[in-house]
Amino acid sequence: MSPDVRRRSNGRASREAFLDATGVLLRRQGYAATGLNEIVARSGAPRGSLYFHFPGGKQELALAAMERTGEQLRGGIAALMSQPGGAAASLARLIDVLAAGLEASGYRDGCPIATVTLEQAGNEPVRLTAERVFSTWLAELEAALAADGMEPAAAERRAVMVLAAIEGALVLARARRDVAPMHAVRDELNALFEARPAG
Amino acid sequence: MSPDVRRRSNGRASREAFLDATGVLLRRQGYAATGLNEIVARSGAPRGSLYFHFPGGKQELALAAMERTGEQLRGGIAALMSQPGGAAASLARLIDVLAAGLEASGYRDGCPIATVTLEQAGNEPVRLTAERVFSTWLAELEAALAADGMEPAAAERRAVMVLAAIEGALVLARARRDVAPMHAVRDELNALFEARPAG
Amino acid sequence: MSPDVRRRSNGRASREAFLDATGVLLRRQGYAATGLNEIVARSGAPRGSLYFHFPGGKQELALAAMERTGEQLRGGIAALMSQPGGAAASLARLIDVLAAGLEASGYRDGCPIATVTLEQAGNEPVRLTAERVFSTWLAELEAALAADGMEPAAAERRAVMVLAAIEGALVLARARRDVAPMHAVRDELNALFEARPAG
Amino acid sequence: MSPDVRRRSNGRASREAFLDATGVLLRRQGYAATGLNEIVARSGAPRGSLYFHFPGGKQELALAAMERTGEQLRGGIAALMSQPGGAAASLARLIDVLAAGLEASGYRDGCPIATVTLEQAGNEPVRLTAERVFSTWLAELEAALAADGMEPAAAERRAVMVLAAIEGALVLARARRDVAPMHAVRDELNALFEARPAG
DNA sequence: ACTCACGGGACCTCCCGTTTCT
DNA sequence: AGAAACGGGAGGTCCCGTGAGT
């Protein structure tokens, strides 16, 4: 009566394992430098399942992984920005968390989207996914700034500034293997918020 | 009567052609996504000469191209920042120039160093070259800020902030195929400079 | 009515085809002079399968082919030496068979191991495989001599002498495109056996 | 008035350096595995001179090096075989000298001709050179045996046997990284000479 | 006698995607 | 869902030989 017990119920597990492995590798090396073999090896899932779960191959896998990692990070941003103390303080905490993660990973885990964006700017599906993910992060930041009393237009501009500064700081920090750029950006953003407390 | 210009012996010319082609392709696609075939084809130089001029292969070529492109951009920064009107105005011009270049190239020509940095963060020679190039740009920005009357420590922090914001804006602009992030960053940096006119 | 023989799924067949082709080419040209293209072409098997069956690449292929050819030749030695008439007569037959094979192949098919041994003496895995194969041949010869009544120590020395003389004769025969050295060695070995009929 | 002193008189020296380097590398690795770059590097001579001295390229270089090394070894054989004590004793000395050389070189320096012969059996110029060199060695051995009182036909056969056994022993010794095969052949040849002291 | 640069063709390796069978 | 094998193409590297120009 029961379903065939010998049947591996790894359907879900394999899919997740592929996505996790892809997410990590895209974040560290980008798209072109990441091979399917590497993904399969790191995932531990059977090679034969890859094209069952992702018939679109490497690209479909990458899009799904970007979306997934993007959503996770969006959640993190939302959680950190909703803590009490005002947007400026929340932002400082966010930057510190990112810096800590970067350092802990040996300066390998920067932004999971930026690398792929730059390297695959000519690949429309990838680019569109990156655009979508970035916009969810911006929305989160805008919401926090609006909640702090900032006008919509100012909040939008400020959110872009904040995200850009963080992305750029991650680039510089990885190039230097040093979190100092993260701290510099944190402090300068603080100064900016003090100058115009609520645009 | 002038000597035959098209005559052989392109020793110098081939080398330059390789570097130019590599610079463009690294900027647009990064390291892993750029094949030597592509470089050779775009350069127009003979394939056989590649390993004569760059015995270290792809990596040596990439390092040299990064250094070269980095120096060119440093020159551009220096020229723009030394114009009269103060650092904030100069900066705005710089960002506008970068935005114009990005748009003109169909959003392909972003920062020539950032892509390779993110994708090859684990490749020490590449990373060190990126670090060096970034530091030359930072030095140029710092000098301009110091010339504007800012104290050394503040100038250093501000230079990092400026470069980070620009780098991040280039990422966002490429993802969105829209220069709006460049303008947002330009305006926000302006606000930051107004708040603290001279650290 | 028989099942479609030409139908796909040549898993086993491809593997064997690679090994056969490699065995022949190593025997005729050695390791360095044999390209994978040549092996693939001669095998008729699909190139893409090569690294599936032999992930270790050329070297793994060569080791397997050496082992295989070595084992085949060991079988031949065993069969010839076990025929009635005594070790000396068996040996003469063995040498004649080798000489006939050499001539029939246009002096291309000498010892399948010697070439690779000399040329790749610095390649430990190859060297160890050669050593192993040679020792299986020596064991076969020793056994035949012992069966003939020779004492172990004498049989071991004599087996080495016999194999060395044959290997050397194959070298000289290929250099001269003439089986005379094979015959000379056959006759001289006969004289040696007559001198010391049984250790 | 004096010839230009600044002019390098390396004409002769470069030629010799190329030949020496080629001789060593052919002996250790054979023809196909030896690159011109390697030869140039080891020789220390300027790369540009190679095709001046050897317009025929790699093959001409190899032929000349084989001839040269072959002649050197022929001289060594002649010297050793002409010492008093009879052919059998001289032969034992020759084998010991070869074994010592093999061991001293880390089992790299075997016969300088055999490797190339086996690997390039299809290359007529190379094969003919090998044949010629071998025949000079055989002539030397034959002369020594004739001087010992052996009849011409028997001496010819015996010389082939001796050279074959030595060549084969060098193959086995390199495969095993052990001079034992050399000693076995030395002792067995001794037994052969005792059996038929003077054909 | 030697240098620089070419020139193109291999080399071995490994890629990604598919097909067939279980 | 997964395993095995195919299939062809491209990856970066390095090779050997040639000439023009000292």
mmCIF file of C-alpha atoms in Angstrom, chain C residues 13-192:
data_model
loop_
_atom_site.group_PDB
_atom_site.id
_atom_site.type_symbol
_atom_site.label_atom_id
_atom_site.label_comp_id
_atom_site.label_asym_id
_atom_site.label_seq_id
_atom_site.Cartn_x
_atom_site.Cartn_y
_atom_site.Cartn_z
ATOM 1 C CA ALA C 13 33.000 -1.158 -26.905
ATOM 2 C CA SER C 14 34.300 2.414 -26.815
ATOM 3 C CA ARG C 15 36.495 1.698 -23.866
ATOM 4 C CA GLU C 16 38.008 -1.289 -25.578
ATOM 5 C CA ALA C 17 38.437 0.591 -28.818
ATOM 6 C CA PHE C 18 40.400 3.299 -27.028
ATOM 7 C CA LEU C 19 42.600 0.752 -25.353
ATOM 8 C CA ASP C 20 43.262 -1.142 -28.550
ATOM 9 C CA ALA C 21 44.144 1.959 -30.493
ATOM 10 C CA THR C 22 46.361 3.236 -27.710
ATOM 11 C CA GLY C 23 48.117 -0.099 -27.409
ATOM 12 C CA VAL C 24 48.982 -0.168 -31.076
ATOM 13 C CA LEU C 25 50.153 3.418 -31.214
ATOM 14 C CA LEU C 26 52.249 3.257 -28.062
ATOM 15 C CA ARG C 27 53.918 0.184 -29.460
ATOM 16 C CA ARG C 28 54.767 1.879 -32.724
ATOM 17 C CA GLN C 29 55.526 5.447 -31.694
ATOM 18 C CA GLY C 30 55.728 5.645 -27.963
ATOM 19 C CA TYR C 31 53.908 7.988 -25.651
ATOM 20 C CA ALA C 32 55.002 11.486 -26.585
ATOM 21 C CA ALA C 33 54.672 10.974 -30.305
ATOM 22 C CA THR C 34 51.142 9.663 -29.966
ATOM 23 C CA GLY C 35 48.425 12.292 -29.879
ATOM 24 C CA LEU C 36 44.972 11.858 -28.512
ATOM 25 C CA ASN C 37 43.601 12.898 -31.867
ATOM 26 C CA GLU C 38 45.363 9.962 -33.436
ATOM 27 C CA ILE C 39 44.012 7.627 -30.794
ATOM 28 C CA VAL C 40 40.475 8.870 -31.216
ATOM 29 C CA ALA C 41 40.677 8.651 -34.989
ATOM 30 C CA ARG C 42 42.032 5.123 -34.979
ATOM 31 C CA SER C 43 39.620 3.907 -32.336
ATOM 32 C CA GLY C 44 36.575 5.153 -34.169
ATOM 33 C CA ALA C 45 35.034 5.900 -30.781
ATOM 34 C CA PRO C 46 33.600 9.323 -29.980
ATOM 35 C CA ARG C 47 36.050 11.835 -28.664
ATOM 36 C CA GLY C 48 33.674 13.031 -25.992
ATOM 37 C CA SER C 49 33.734 9.652 -24.341
ATOM 38 C CA LEU C 50 37.435 9.581 -23.819
ATOM 39 C CA TYR C 51 37.453 11.552 -20.616
ATOM 40 C CA PHE C 52 34.403 9.727 -19.429
ATOM 41 C CA HIS C 53 36.151 6.386 -19.599
ATOM 42 C CA PHE C 54 39.586 7.702 -18.675
ATOM 43 C CA PRO C 55 39.249 10.762 -16.480
ATOM 44 C CA GLY C 56 42.980 10.688 -15.917
ATOM 45 C CA GLY C 57 43.522 11.547 -19.553
ATOM 46 C CA LYS C 58 46.355 10.381 -21.709
ATOM 47 C CA GLN C 59 48.341 8.903 -18.891
ATOM 48 C CA GLU C 60 45.545 6.801 -17.489
ATOM 49 C CA LEU C 61 44.824 5.569 -20.982
ATOM 50 C CA ALA C 62 48.452 4.677 -21.529
ATOM 51 C CA LEU C 63 48.768 2.814 -18.246
ATOM 52 C CA ALA C 64 45.658 0.782 -18.972
ATOM 53 C CA ALA C 65 46.785 0.022 -22.504
ATOM 54 C CA MET C 66 50.229 -1.051 -21.309
ATOM 55 C CA GLU C 67 48.709 -3.331 -18.715
ATOM 56 C CA ARG C 68 46.343 -4.804 -21.269
ATOM 57 C CA THR C 69 48.913 -5.373 -23.999
ATOM 58 C CA GLY C 70 51.318 -6.696 -21.400
ATOM 59 C CA GLU C 71 48.806 -9.203 -20.190
ATOM 60 C CA GLN C 72 48.054 -10.346 -23.736
ATOM 61 C CA LEU C 73 51.711 -10.888 -24.446
ATOM 62 C CA ARG C 74 52.144 -12.696 -21.136
ATOM 63 C CA GLY C 75 49.407 -15.071 -22.234
ATOM 64 C CA GLY C 76 51.199 -15.652 -25.506
ATOM 65 C CA ILE C 77 54.463 -16.372 -23.747
ATOM 66 C CA ALA C 78 52.755 -18.802 -21.378
ATOM 67 C CA ALA C 79 51.085 -20.636 -24.235
ATOM 68 C CA LEU C 80 54.269 -20.963 -26.257
ATOM 69 C CA MET C 81 56.482 -21.963 -23.355
ATOM 70 C CA SER C 82 54.131 -24.671 -22.184
ATOM 71 C CA GLN C 83 54.376 -26.659 -25.355
ATOM 72 C CA PRO C 84 56.386 -29.883 -25.168
ATOM 73 C CA GLY C 85 60.050 -30.066 -26.159
ATOM 74 C CA GLY C 86 61.885 -28.233 -23.430
ATOM 75 C CA ALA C 87 62.546 -24.603 -22.623
ATOM 76 C CA ALA C 88 65.224 -24.007 -25.245
ATOM 77 C CA ALA C 89 63.017 -25.166 -28.088
ATOM 78 C CA SER C 90 60.077 -23.181 -26.730
ATOM 79 C CA LEU C 91 62.206 -20.095 -26.588
ATOM 80 C CA ALA C 92 63.268 -20.500 -30.180
ATOM 81 C CA ARG C 93 59.627 -20.695 -31.185
ATOM 82 C CA LEU C 94 58.809 -17.580 -29.185
ATOM 83 C CA ILE C 95 61.560 -15.615 -30.887
ATOM 84 C CA ASP C 96 60.452 -16.811 -34.299
ATOM 85 C CA VAL C 97 56.898 -15.750 -33.589
ATOM 86 C CA LEU C 98 58.055 -12.299 -32.509
ATOM 87 C CA ALA C 99 60.270 -11.991 -35.568
ATOM 88 C CA ALA C 100 57.417 -13.006 -37.836
ATOM 89 C CA GLY C 101 55.132 -10.421 -36.220
ATOM 90 C CA LEU C 102 57.765 -7.741 -36.607
ATOM 91 C CA GLU C 103 58.277 -8.493 -40.272
ATOM 92 C CA ALA C 104 54.559 -8.783 -40.994
ATOM 93 C CA SER C 105 53.935 -5.339 -39.532
ATOM 94 C CA GLY C 106 56.634 -3.690 -41.614
ATOM 95 C CA TYR C 107 58.928 -3.531 -38.589
ATOM 96 C CA ARG C 108 56.485 -1.426 -36.653
ATOM 97 C CA ASP C 109 55.287 -3.786 -33.950
ATOM 98 C CA GLY C 110 58.165 -4.364 -31.597
ATOM 99 C CA CYS C 111 57.881 -4.619 -27.843
ATOM 100 C CA PRO C 112 54.817 -2.686 -26.670
ATOM 101 C CA ILE C 113 56.476 -1.681 -23.414
ATOM 102 C CA ALA C 114 60.101 -0.940 -24.211
ATOM 103 C CA THR C 115 59.499 2.236 -26.201
ATOM 104 C CA VAL C 116 57.388 3.851 -23.549
ATOM 105 C CA THR C 117 59.786 2.728 -20.860
ATOM 106 C CA LEU C 118 62.787 4.403 -22.424
ATOM 107 C CA GLU C 119 61.042 7.565 -23.411
ATOM 108 C CA GLN C 120 59.081 8.048 -20.188
ATOM 109 C CA ALA C 121 61.603 6.778 -17.698
ATOM 110 C CA GLY C 122 61.029 9.904 -15.659
ATOM 111 C CA ASN C 123 57.302 9.362 -15.455
ATOM 112 C CA GLU C 124 56.849 7.269 -12.352
ATOM 113 C CA PRO C 125 53.390 5.803 -12.989
ATOM 114 C CA VAL C 126 54.475 4.741 -16.453
ATOM 115 C CA ARG C 127 57.744 3.342 -15.176
ATOM 116 C CA LEU C 128 56.031 1.363 -12.444
ATOM 117 C CA THR C 129 53.593 -0.116 -14.911
ATOM 118 C CA ALA C 130 56.419 -1.102 -17.205
ATOM 119 C CA GLU C 131 58.230 -2.682 -14.299
ATOM 120 C CA ARG C 132 55.145 -4.667 -13.377
ATOM 121 C CA VAL C 133 54.550 -5.901 -16.900
ATOM 122 C CA PHE C 134 58.149 -6.929 -17.368
ATOM 123 C CA SER C 135 58.030 -8.838 -14.110
ATOM 124 C CA THR C 136 55.004 -10.836 -15.276
ATOM 125 C CA TRP C 137 56.898 -11.830 -18.381
ATOM 126 C CA LEU C 138 59.972 -12.735 -16.375
ATOM 127 C CA ALA C 139 57.849 -14.840 -14.056
ATOM 128 C CA GLU C 140 56.510 -16.757 -17.022
ATOM 129 C CA LEU C 141 59.983 -17.394 -18.358
ATOM 130 C CA GLU C 142 61.312 -18.370 -14.953
ATOM 131 C CA ALA C 143 58.501 -20.841 -14.473
ATOM 132 C CA ALA C 144 59.283 -22.494 -17.776
ATOM 133 C CA LEU C 145 62.977 -22.743 -16.919
ATOM 134 C CA ALA C 146 62.230 -24.126 -13.482
ATOM 135 C CA ALA C 147 59.894 -26.679 -15.041
ATOM 136 C CA ASP C 148 62.853 -27.667 -17.138
ATOM 137 C CA GLY C 149 64.830 -28.462 -14.023
ATOM 138 C CA MET C 150 66.799 -25.281 -13.528
ATOM 139 C CA GLU C 151 67.479 -24.078 -10.003
ATOM 140 C CA PRO C 152 65.586 -20.938 -8.898
ATOM 141 C CA ALA C 153 68.568 -18.588 -8.752
ATOM 142 C CA ALA C 154 69.883 -19.705 -12.101
ATOM 143 C CA ALA C 155 66.418 -19.578 -13.620
ATOM 144 C CA GLU C 156 65.958 -16.004 -12.496
ATOM 145 C CA ARG C 157 69.245 -14.900 -14.006
ATOM 146 C CA ARG C 158 68.618 -16.814 -17.171
ATOM 147 C CA ALA C 159 65.124 -15.381 -17.552
ATOM 148 C CA VAL C 160 66.516 -11.860 -17.324
ATOM 149 C CA MET C 161 69.150 -12.745 -19.900
ATOM 150 C CA VAL C 162 66.556 -14.158 -22.252
ATOM 151 C CA LEU C 163 64.196 -11.203 -21.994
ATOM 152 C CA ALA C 164 67.033 -8.717 -22.319
ATOM 153 C CA ALA C 165 68.402 -10.433 -25.399
ATOM 154 C CA ILE C 166 64.985 -10.492 -27.022
ATOM 155 C CA GLU C 167 64.280 -6.853 -26.197
ATOM 156 C CA GLY C 168 67.651 -5.824 -27.545
ATOM 157 C CA ALA C 169 67.198 -7.897 -30.671
ATOM 158 C CA LEU C 170 63.905 -6.164 -31.311
ATOM 159 C CA VAL C 171 65.673 -2.810 -31.095
ATOM 160 C CA LEU C 172 68.388 -3.841 -33.516
ATOM 161 C CA ALA C 173 65.907 -5.504 -35.858
ATOM 162 C CA ARG C 174 63.805 -2.360 -36.080
ATOM 163 C CA ALA C 175 66.876 -0.214 -36.682
ATOM 164 C CA ARG C 176 67.989 -2.493 -39.518
ATOM 165 C CA ARG C 177 64.577 -3.505 -40.824
ATOM 166 C CA ASP C 178 65.889 -7.022 -40.790
ATOM 167 C CA VAL C 179 65.077 -9.991 -38.589
ATOM 168 C CA ALA C 180 68.681 -11.245 -38.632
ATOM 169 C CA PRO C 181 69.330 -10.008 -35.085
ATOM 170 C CA MET C 182 66.391 -12.079 -33.906
ATOM 171 C CA HIS C 183 67.860 -15.163 -35.477
ATOM 172 C CA ALA C 184 71.310 -14.471 -34.121
ATOM 173 C CA VAL C 185 69.935 -14.136 -30.624
ATOM 174 C CA ARG C 186 67.843 -17.268 -31.040
ATOM 175 C CA ASP C 187 70.903 -19.279 -32.025
ATOM 176 C CA GLU C 188 73.138 -17.841 -29.361
ATOM 177 C CA LEU C 189 70.572 -18.489 -26.658
ATOM 178 C CA ASN C 190 70.369 -22.043 -27.906
ATOM 179 C CA ALA C 191 74.108 -22.367 -27.480
ATOM 180 C CA LEU C 192 73.835 -21.000 -23.970
#
